[in-house]
Short mmCIF file of C-alpha atoms and ligand atoms in Angstrom, two decimals:
data_model
loop_
_atom_site.label_atom_id
_atom_site.label_comp_id
_atom_site.label_asym_id
_atom_site.label_seq_id
_atom_site.Cartn_x
_atom_site.Cartn_y
_atom_site.Cartn_z
CA THR A 10 24.03 11.83 -14.29
CA ARG A 11 20.29 12.81 -13.13
CA THR A 12 19.60 14.59 -9.34
CA PRO A 13 19.40 11.73 -6.81
CA VAL A 14 15.54 11.47 -5.77
CA ASN A 15 15.13 11.89 -1.90
CA VAL A 16 13.09 8.32 -1.01
CA THR A 17 11.66 8.73 2.58
CA VAL A 18 11.26 5.67 4.51
CA THR A 19 9.54 5.16 8.05
CA GLY A 20 9.47 2.79 10.20
CA ALA A 21 13.07 2.14 8.92
CA ALA A 22 14.56 -0.31 12.05
CA GLY A 23 11.35 -2.19 11.68
CA GLN A 24 10.88 -5.74 9.55
CA ILE A 25 9.35 -4.56 6.49
CA GLY A 26 12.08 -1.15 6.80
CA TYR A 27 15.13 -4.26 6.56
CA ALA A 28 13.27 -5.26 3.47
CA LEU A 29 12.49 -2.82 1.60
CA LEU A 30 15.80 -0.16 1.64
CA PHE A 31 18.19 -2.96 0.16
CA ARG A 32 15.91 -3.17 -2.83
CA ILE A 33 15.06 1.23 -3.04
CA ALA A 34 18.64 1.69 -2.94
CA SER A 35 19.74 -0.87 -5.11
CA GLY A 36 17.39 0.53 -8.31
CA GLN A 37 14.94 -1.29 -8.21
CA LEU A 38 12.17 0.98 -6.66
CA LEU A 39 12.11 3.77 -9.30
CA GLY A 40 14.85 1.90 -12.03
CA GLN A 41 18.07 1.61 -12.98
CA ASP A 42 18.82 5.08 -14.24
CA THR A 43 17.65 7.21 -10.70
CA PRO A 44 20.17 7.53 -8.56
CA VAL A 45 17.92 7.95 -4.85
CA ARG A 46 19.28 9.38 -1.07
CA LEU A 47 17.56 7.76 1.57
CA LYS A 48 16.07 9.76 4.30
CA LEU A 49 14.82 7.66 7.10
CA LEU A 50 12.26 8.27 9.90
CA GLU A 51 12.03 6.56 13.51
CA ILE A 52 10.99 7.02 16.69
CA THR A 53 14.09 8.46 19.12
CA PRO A 54 14.64 4.80 21.13
CA ALA A 55 15.41 3.38 17.29
CA LEU A 56 17.78 5.76 15.58
CA LYS A 57 20.49 3.40 16.89
CA ALA A 58 19.24 0.61 14.41
CA ALA A 59 19.12 2.38 11.75
CA GLU A 60 21.87 4.06 12.09
CA GLY A 61 23.37 0.31 12.00
CA THR A 62 20.83 -0.77 8.49
CA ALA A 63 22.57 2.72 7.18
CA MET A 64 26.31 1.27 8.35
CA GLU A 65 24.67 -2.21 5.69
CA LEU A 66 23.39 0.06 2.96
CA ASP A 67 26.75 1.59 3.41
CA ASP A 68 28.61 -2.30 2.84
CA CYS A 69 26.59 -2.90 0.15
CA ALA A 70 28.04 -0.01 -1.97
CA PHE A 71 25.28 0.21 -4.27
CA PRO A 72 26.06 2.55 -7.53
CA LEU A 73 22.66 4.48 -7.05
CA LEU A 74 22.89 5.14 -3.95
CA SER A 75 23.85 9.09 -3.36
CA GLY A 76 23.77 9.40 0.78
CA ILE A 77 21.63 8.30 3.74
CA ASP A 78 19.87 10.92 6.04
CA ILE A 79 18.55 9.77 9.09
CA SER A 80 15.81 11.50 11.44
CA ASP A 81 12.89 11.40 14.47
CA ASP A 82 11.64 15.09 13.22
CA PRO A 83 9.39 14.30 10.31
CA ASN A 84 9.70 17.48 9.36
CA VAL A 85 13.80 16.66 8.35
CA ALA A 86 12.47 13.54 7.46
CA PHE A 87 10.12 14.67 4.66
CA ASP A 88 11.82 17.68 3.48
CA GLY A 89 12.43 17.18 -0.17
CA ALA A 90 11.01 14.10 -0.86
CA SER A 91 9.57 12.63 -3.89
CA VAL A 92 8.82 9.51 -2.49
CA ALA A 93 7.75 8.47 0.89
CA LEU A 94 7.03 5.42 2.28
CA LEU A 95 5.00 5.34 5.24
CA VAL A 96 5.97 2.04 7.03
CA GLY A 97 6.29 3.08 11.05
CA ALA A 98 2.86 2.52 12.85
CA ARG A 99 1.69 2.32 15.99
CA PRO A 100 0.63 -1.52 16.03
CA ARG A 101 -2.94 -2.80 17.80
CA THR A 102 -1.49 -4.50 21.03
CA LYS A 103 -4.03 -6.91 23.77
CA GLY A 104 -6.32 -5.46 25.12
CA MET A 105 -6.48 -2.40 22.72
CA GLU A 106 -10.56 -0.87 21.07
CA ARG A 107 -10.34 0.48 17.91
CA GLY A 108 -10.80 3.91 19.16
CA ASP A 109 -7.49 3.44 21.30
CA LEU A 110 -5.62 2.25 17.97
CA LEU A 111 -7.52 4.96 15.48
CA GLU A 112 -5.83 7.48 18.24
CA ALA A 113 -2.43 6.11 18.24
CA ASN A 114 -2.03 5.97 14.67
CA GLY A 115 -3.89 9.82 14.40
CA GLY A 116 -0.66 10.61 16.33
CA ILE A 117 1.59 9.44 13.94
CA PHE A 118 0.01 10.33 10.58
CA LYS A 119 -1.24 13.98 11.08
CA PRO A 120 2.23 15.31 11.80
CA GLN A 121 3.80 13.36 8.95
CA GLY A 122 1.09 14.94 6.39
CA GLN A 123 1.47 18.03 7.98
CA ALA A 124 5.47 17.81 7.27
CA ILE A 125 4.89 16.04 3.90
CA ASN A 126 2.62 19.26 3.05
CA ASN A 127 5.16 21.96 4.32
CA HIS A 128 8.68 20.10 3.31
CA ALA A 129 7.79 17.46 0.85
CA ALA A 130 8.71 18.40 -3.08
CA ASP A 131 5.98 19.69 -5.09
CA ASP A 132 6.20 15.58 -6.81
CA ILE A 133 5.77 13.87 -4.25
CA ARG A 134 3.91 11.01 -4.17
CA VAL A 135 3.20 8.81 -0.90
CA LEU A 136 2.25 5.30 -0.13
CA VAL A 137 0.88 4.46 3.04
CA VAL A 138 2.02 0.58 4.50
CA GLY A 139 1.32 1.22 8.06
CA ASN A 140 -1.58 -0.72 9.54
CA PRO A 141 -4.62 0.41 9.50
CA ALA A 142 -3.55 1.84 6.05
CA ASN A 143 -6.12 3.31 4.67
CA THR A 144 -7.38 5.06 7.18
CA ASN A 145 -3.33 6.43 8.45
CA ALA A 146 -3.30 7.47 4.47
CA LEU A 147 -6.68 9.30 5.31
CA ILE A 148 -5.06 10.63 8.10
CA ALA A 149 -2.31 12.32 6.26
CA GLN A 150 -4.15 13.13 3.09
CA GLN A 151 -6.17 15.19 5.54
CA HIS A 152 -3.76 17.42 7.00
CA ALA A 153 -1.91 18.11 3.67
CA PRO A 154 -4.25 20.37 1.60
CA ASP A 155 -1.58 21.82 0.00
CA VAL A 156 -0.73 18.42 -2.15
CA PRO A 157 -3.05 17.15 -4.55
CA ALA A 158 -5.06 14.33 -2.77
CA ASP A 159 -4.52 12.13 -5.63
CA ARG A 160 -0.59 11.71 -4.52
CA PHE A 161 -2.09 9.83 -0.80
CA THR A 162 -2.14 5.95 -1.72
CA ALA A 163 -2.66 3.22 0.54
CA MET A 164 -0.97 0.05 -0.22
CA THR A 165 -3.76 -2.75 -1.25
CA ARG A 166 -1.11 -4.43 -3.34
CA LEU A 167 0.76 -7.40 -1.29
CA ASP A 168 -3.08 -8.33 -0.72
CA GLN A 169 -3.53 -8.39 -5.26
CA ASN A 170 -0.12 -10.32 -5.38
CA ARG A 171 -1.64 -12.74 -2.99
CA ALA A 172 -4.35 -13.19 -4.71
CA TYR A 173 -2.75 -13.79 -7.84
CA SER A 174 -0.65 -17.01 -6.55
CA GLN A 175 -3.87 -18.51 -4.86
CA LEU A 176 -4.81 -18.33 -8.41
CA ALA A 177 -2.18 -19.61 -10.48
CA ALA A 178 -2.06 -22.35 -7.87
CA LYS A 179 -5.82 -23.47 -7.93
CA LEU A 180 -5.81 -23.19 -11.58
CA GLY A 181 -2.38 -24.97 -12.31
CA VAL A 182 -0.88 -21.79 -14.52
CA THR A 183 1.82 -19.16 -13.53
CA VAL A 184 0.98 -15.85 -12.23
CA SER A 185 2.33 -14.34 -15.59
CA ASP A 186 -1.06 -16.27 -17.25
CA ILE A 187 -3.38 -14.12 -15.07
CA ARG A 188 -4.59 -10.51 -15.46
CA LYS A 189 -6.69 -8.10 -14.16
CA LEU A 190 -7.28 -9.87 -10.85
CA VAL A 191 -7.83 -6.85 -8.36
CA ILE A 192 -8.79 -6.16 -4.43
CA TRP A 193 -11.50 -3.41 -3.87
CA GLY A 194 -11.81 -2.01 -0.68
CA ASN A 195 -10.33 -1.64 2.61
CA HIS A 196 -7.11 -4.04 3.57
CA SER A 197 -8.13 -5.78 6.44
CA ALA A 198 -10.09 -8.73 6.75
CA THR A 199 -13.59 -7.46 4.58
CA GLN A 200 -11.26 -6.78 1.11
CA TYR A 201 -12.95 -8.20 -1.94
CA PRO A 202 -10.48 -9.82 -3.68
CA SER A 203 -12.75 -10.21 -7.32
CA LEU A 204 -12.42 -12.81 -10.40
CA ALA A 205 -15.16 -11.00 -12.10
CA HIS A 206 -12.77 -9.53 -14.93
CA ALA A 207 -9.90 -11.25 -14.24
CA GLU A 208 -8.49 -13.33 -16.90
CA VAL A 209 -6.32 -16.23 -17.46
CA ASN A 210 -4.77 -16.71 -20.74
CA GLY A 211 -7.56 -14.26 -22.19
CA LYS A 212 -10.12 -16.33 -20.51
CA ASN A 213 -12.80 -15.24 -18.11
CA ALA A 214 -11.37 -16.12 -14.39
CA ALA A 215 -14.51 -16.77 -13.15
CA GLU A 216 -15.58 -18.62 -15.60
CA ALA A 217 -12.47 -20.73 -15.36
CA VAL A 218 -13.02 -21.59 -12.14
CA ASN A 219 -16.85 -22.25 -12.09
CA ASP A 220 -16.18 -22.72 -8.47
CA GLN A 221 -18.13 -20.12 -6.24
CA ALA A 222 -18.13 -22.11 -3.16
CA TRP A 223 -14.18 -22.11 -3.94
CA LEU A 224 -14.70 -18.22 -4.79
CA GLU A 225 -16.44 -18.18 -1.18
CA ASN A 226 -15.47 -20.21 0.94
CA ASP A 227 -11.95 -20.66 0.34
CA PHE A 228 -10.21 -18.36 -2.35
CA ILE A 229 -10.99 -15.02 -0.76
CA PRO A 230 -10.91 -15.51 3.24
CA THR A 231 -7.64 -17.11 2.45
CA VAL A 232 -6.41 -14.25 0.37
CA ALA A 233 -7.48 -11.87 3.50
CA LYS A 234 -6.07 -14.54 6.11
CA ARG A 235 -3.12 -14.68 4.88
CA GLY A 236 -0.91 -12.18 7.20
CA ALA A 237 -2.64 -14.42 10.17
CA ALA A 238 -1.54 -17.36 8.07
CA ILE A 239 1.95 -15.96 7.98
CA ILE A 240 2.19 -14.78 11.50
CA GLU A 241 1.33 -18.32 12.63
CA ALA A 242 3.81 -19.99 9.92
CA ARG A 243 6.68 -17.53 10.46
CA GLY A 244 6.15 -16.47 14.14
CA ALA A 245 6.88 -12.82 12.81
CA SER A 246 4.49 -11.05 10.52
CA SER A 247 5.06 -10.48 6.44
CA ALA A 248 8.14 -8.50 5.69
CA ALA A 249 9.32 -9.68 2.59
CA SER A 250 6.71 -9.92 0.96
CA ALA A 251 5.25 -6.52 2.21
CA ALA A 252 8.50 -4.79 1.12
CA ASN A 253 7.98 -6.40 -2.19
CA ALA A 254 4.63 -5.43 -2.61
CA ALA A 255 5.63 -1.74 -1.87
CA ILE A 256 7.91 -1.93 -4.81
CA ASP A 257 6.03 -2.66 -7.92
CA HIS A 258 2.92 -0.13 -5.76
CA VAL A 259 5.58 3.09 -6.24
CA TYR A 260 7.06 1.08 -9.69
CA ASP A 261 4.03 0.89 -11.73
CA TRP A 262 3.44 4.42 -10.14
CA VAL A 263 6.11 5.83 -11.32
CA ASN A 264 6.93 3.76 -14.92
CA GLY A 265 3.66 3.05 -15.02
CA THR A 266 1.21 0.14 -15.51
CA ALA A 267 2.36 -2.64 -18.30
CA GLU A 268 -0.29 -2.42 -21.31
CA GLY A 269 -3.58 -4.71 -20.69
CA GLN A 270 -2.39 -5.11 -16.81
CA TRP A 271 -4.56 -3.47 -13.76
CA ALA A 272 -3.35 -2.78 -10.19
CA SER A 273 -4.22 -2.48 -7.06
CA ALA A 274 -3.76 0.42 -4.96
CA GLY A 275 -5.89 2.24 -2.31
CA VAL A 276 -6.65 5.85 -3.82
CA VAL A 277 -8.95 8.42 -3.03
CA SER A 278 -12.50 8.01 -4.40
CA ASP A 279 -14.10 10.35 -7.00
CA GLY A 280 -17.38 8.26 -6.28
CA SER A 281 -17.12 5.77 -8.70
CA TYR A 282 -18.69 2.82 -8.04
CA GLY A 283 -20.75 4.39 -5.64
CA VAL A 284 -17.71 4.37 -3.09
CA PRO A 285 -18.37 7.63 -1.06
CA GLU A 286 -16.16 10.32 -2.17
CA GLY A 287 -13.12 11.00 -0.28
CA ILE A 288 -12.17 7.97 1.50
CA ILE A 289 -9.45 5.78 0.85
CA SER A 290 -10.58 2.59 -0.72
CA SER A 291 -8.75 0.02 -3.44
CA PHE A 292 -10.05 0.14 -6.94
CA PRO A 293 -8.54 -1.69 -10.06
CA VAL A 294 -5.96 1.42 -11.39
CA THR A 295 -4.41 1.87 -14.41
CA SER A 296 -0.94 3.93 -14.08
CA THR A 297 0.14 6.29 -16.62
CA GLY A 298 1.92 9.61 -16.70
CA GLY A 299 2.79 9.33 -13.22
CA GLU A 300 -0.58 9.02 -12.37
CA TYR A 301 -3.30 6.25 -10.90
CA GLU A 302 -6.56 6.60 -12.29
CA ILE A 303 -8.97 4.30 -11.88
CA VAL A 304 -10.17 1.61 -14.50
CA GLN A 305 -13.97 3.32 -15.37
CA GLY A 306 -16.61 1.15 -16.92
CA LEU A 307 -17.02 -1.65 -15.52
CA ASP A 308 -19.82 -4.12 -14.68
CA ILE A 309 -20.39 -5.14 -10.87
CA ASP A 310 -22.16 -7.67 -10.38
CA GLU A 311 -24.59 -8.62 -7.17
CA PHE A 312 -22.26 -10.80 -5.44
CA SER A 313 -19.32 -8.16 -5.99
CA ARG A 314 -21.04 -5.35 -5.19
CA GLY A 315 -22.13 -6.74 -1.58
CA ARG A 316 -18.31 -7.81 -1.29
CA ILE A 317 -17.95 -3.97 -2.30
CA ASP A 318 -20.40 -2.31 -0.20
CA ALA A 319 -19.71 -3.99 3.30
CA SER A 320 -15.75 -3.65 3.11
CA VAL A 321 -16.40 0.45 2.16
CA ALA A 322 -19.33 0.23 5.18
CA GLU A 323 -16.29 -0.30 6.88
CA LEU A 324 -13.72 2.32 6.07
CA VAL A 325 -16.66 4.83 6.62
CA GLU A 326 -17.16 3.54 9.95
CA GLU A 327 -13.27 4.26 10.10
CA ARG A 328 -12.91 7.87 8.87
CA ASP A 329 -16.02 8.81 11.08
CA ALA A 330 -14.27 7.81 14.01
CA VAL A 331 -11.75 9.83 13.02
CA LYS A 332 -13.48 12.13 12.36
CA GLY A 333 -15.46 11.39 15.97
CA LEU A 334 -12.06 12.02 17.82
CA GLY A 335 -10.93 15.08 15.78
CA LEU A 336 -7.83 13.58 14.15
CA ILE A 337 -9.35 14.08 10.63
P1 LIG B 411 7.99 -3.25 12.65
O1 LIG B 411 7.41 -2.87 14.20
O2 LIG B 411 8.60 -4.49 12.28
O3 LIG B 411 8.46 -1.93 12.22
C1 LIG B 411 8.19 -0.31 12.73
C2 LIG B 411 8.98 0.51 12.75
O4 LIG B 411 8.65 1.74 12.84
C3 LIG B 411 9.83 0.44 14.18
O5 LIG B 411 10.74 0.32 14.04
C4 LIG B 411 9.07 1.54 14.90
O6 LIG B 411 9.85 2.14 15.46
C5 LIG B 411 8.55 2.15 13.94
N1 LIG B 411 7.64 3.41 13.91
C6 LIG B 411 6.79 3.69 14.95
N2 LIG B 411 6.25 4.53 15.27
C7 LIG B 411 7.35 5.41 14.12
C8 LIG B 411 7.08 7.32 14.14
N3 LIG B 411 6.45 7.89 14.47
N4 LIG B 411 7.88 7.32 13.21
C9 LIG B 411 8.38 6.32 11.99
N5 LIG B 411 8.64 5.45 12.21
C10 LIG B 411 8.16 4.87 13.72
O7 LIG B 411 6.68 -3.26 11.96
P2 LIG B 411 7.03 -3.65 10.22
O8 LIG B 411 6.90 -5.26 10.20
O9 LIG B 411 8.22 -3.36 9.95
O10 LIG B 411 5.03 -3.44 10.14
C11 LIG B 411 4.73 -2.15 10.07
C12 LIG B 411 3.55 -1.83 9.54
O11 LIG B 411 3.24 -2.41 8.05
C13 LIG B 411 2.61 -2.31 10.28
O12 LIG B 411 1.75 -1.52 10.55
C14 LIG B 411 1.64 -3.65 9.64
O13 LIG B 411 1.04 -3.71 9.97
C15 LIG B 411 2.01 -3.33 8.46
N6 LIG B 411 2.15 -3.89 7.27
C16 LIG B 411 1.02 -3.49 6.10
C17 LIG B 411 0.50 -4.21 5.11
C18 LIG B 411 -0.39 -3.78 3.85
O14 LIG B 411 -0.07 -4.77 3.23
N7 LIG B 411 -0.37 -2.42 3.89
C19 LIG B 411 1.46 -5.71 5.31
C20 LIG B 411 2.05 -5.93 5.82
C21 LIG B 411 2.67 -5.00 7.15
O15 LIG B 411 1.51 -5.98 8.15
#
């Protein structure tokens, strides 16, 4: 049997954690051949709740789950980790300024980046889910100088999955008829879900839709504001769908994207498509050999250019703000 892979999950006692851990333990994150050891990181007051979740994990008797560790110390939780899902974050509360939010999250993601740098396994792969995800990922990455920068990613896969479902409904097709529908920019209201290169049963999706008003006034805002719509309907933010997207993101990263399919992920920009080098922005990506690579050589039309630039400008502002606060 294979040696178990250490998977660290932060915010393990939260609602995404509750939807995520059982799927990891059942083999859906890394595949049915790979045993996992879960390492849960929580803040001290939530340790007891994390223990409760661990009891339930035990009670599932998952054959692939080789053990569970729980800690409130990042140095312990990231020790030997090959995959780290950074879910726990400080939410924006009423009256909180953006600077306060970035500062509070800097206080979480800086020590976590350092702990990853000093204790994680050499093949560590990090997915940041906790918001503001792209900038939190940047903070962690900047404090892990010994880890290749491309091992730090931020989640826009939920946005991508939301876009697939909206487009499928519009065209009366199934999501499996769609390919190459991707998210550019920040995981925020400025994100750009792009039909420009998407295909529906082999046909260009923008041409299949042929409705620029729907694209601008319906599709893009519906995808970008879906999180708020879920809160409105459910009385709680997206949890199972967020966990599902995290599974998709890591599964594709490790096992490779399917032929002819593009994923979306926030990855460190290499300057592609005019996105400033070093910021963590969402791009169309493919994965082979355990590495996400930005899809190259795409024509960017004028509408897309404006949308990408606007979202990237927001990421640059966030980066400058955390720099100004001394967080990177
Ligand atoms: P919850 O509030 O249910 O859970 C968060 C958990 O994180 C809590 O148990 C808390 O104790 C823990 N935590 C806080 N600080 C921590 C620290 N320093 N170390 C370890 N654990 C810590 O939130 P949940 O609904 O699970 O959402 C988690 C994060 O995901 C939020 O930041 C949320 O905004 C973000 N989301 C990101 C999405 C994305 O697409 N990138 C979509 C879903 C979600 O909104």
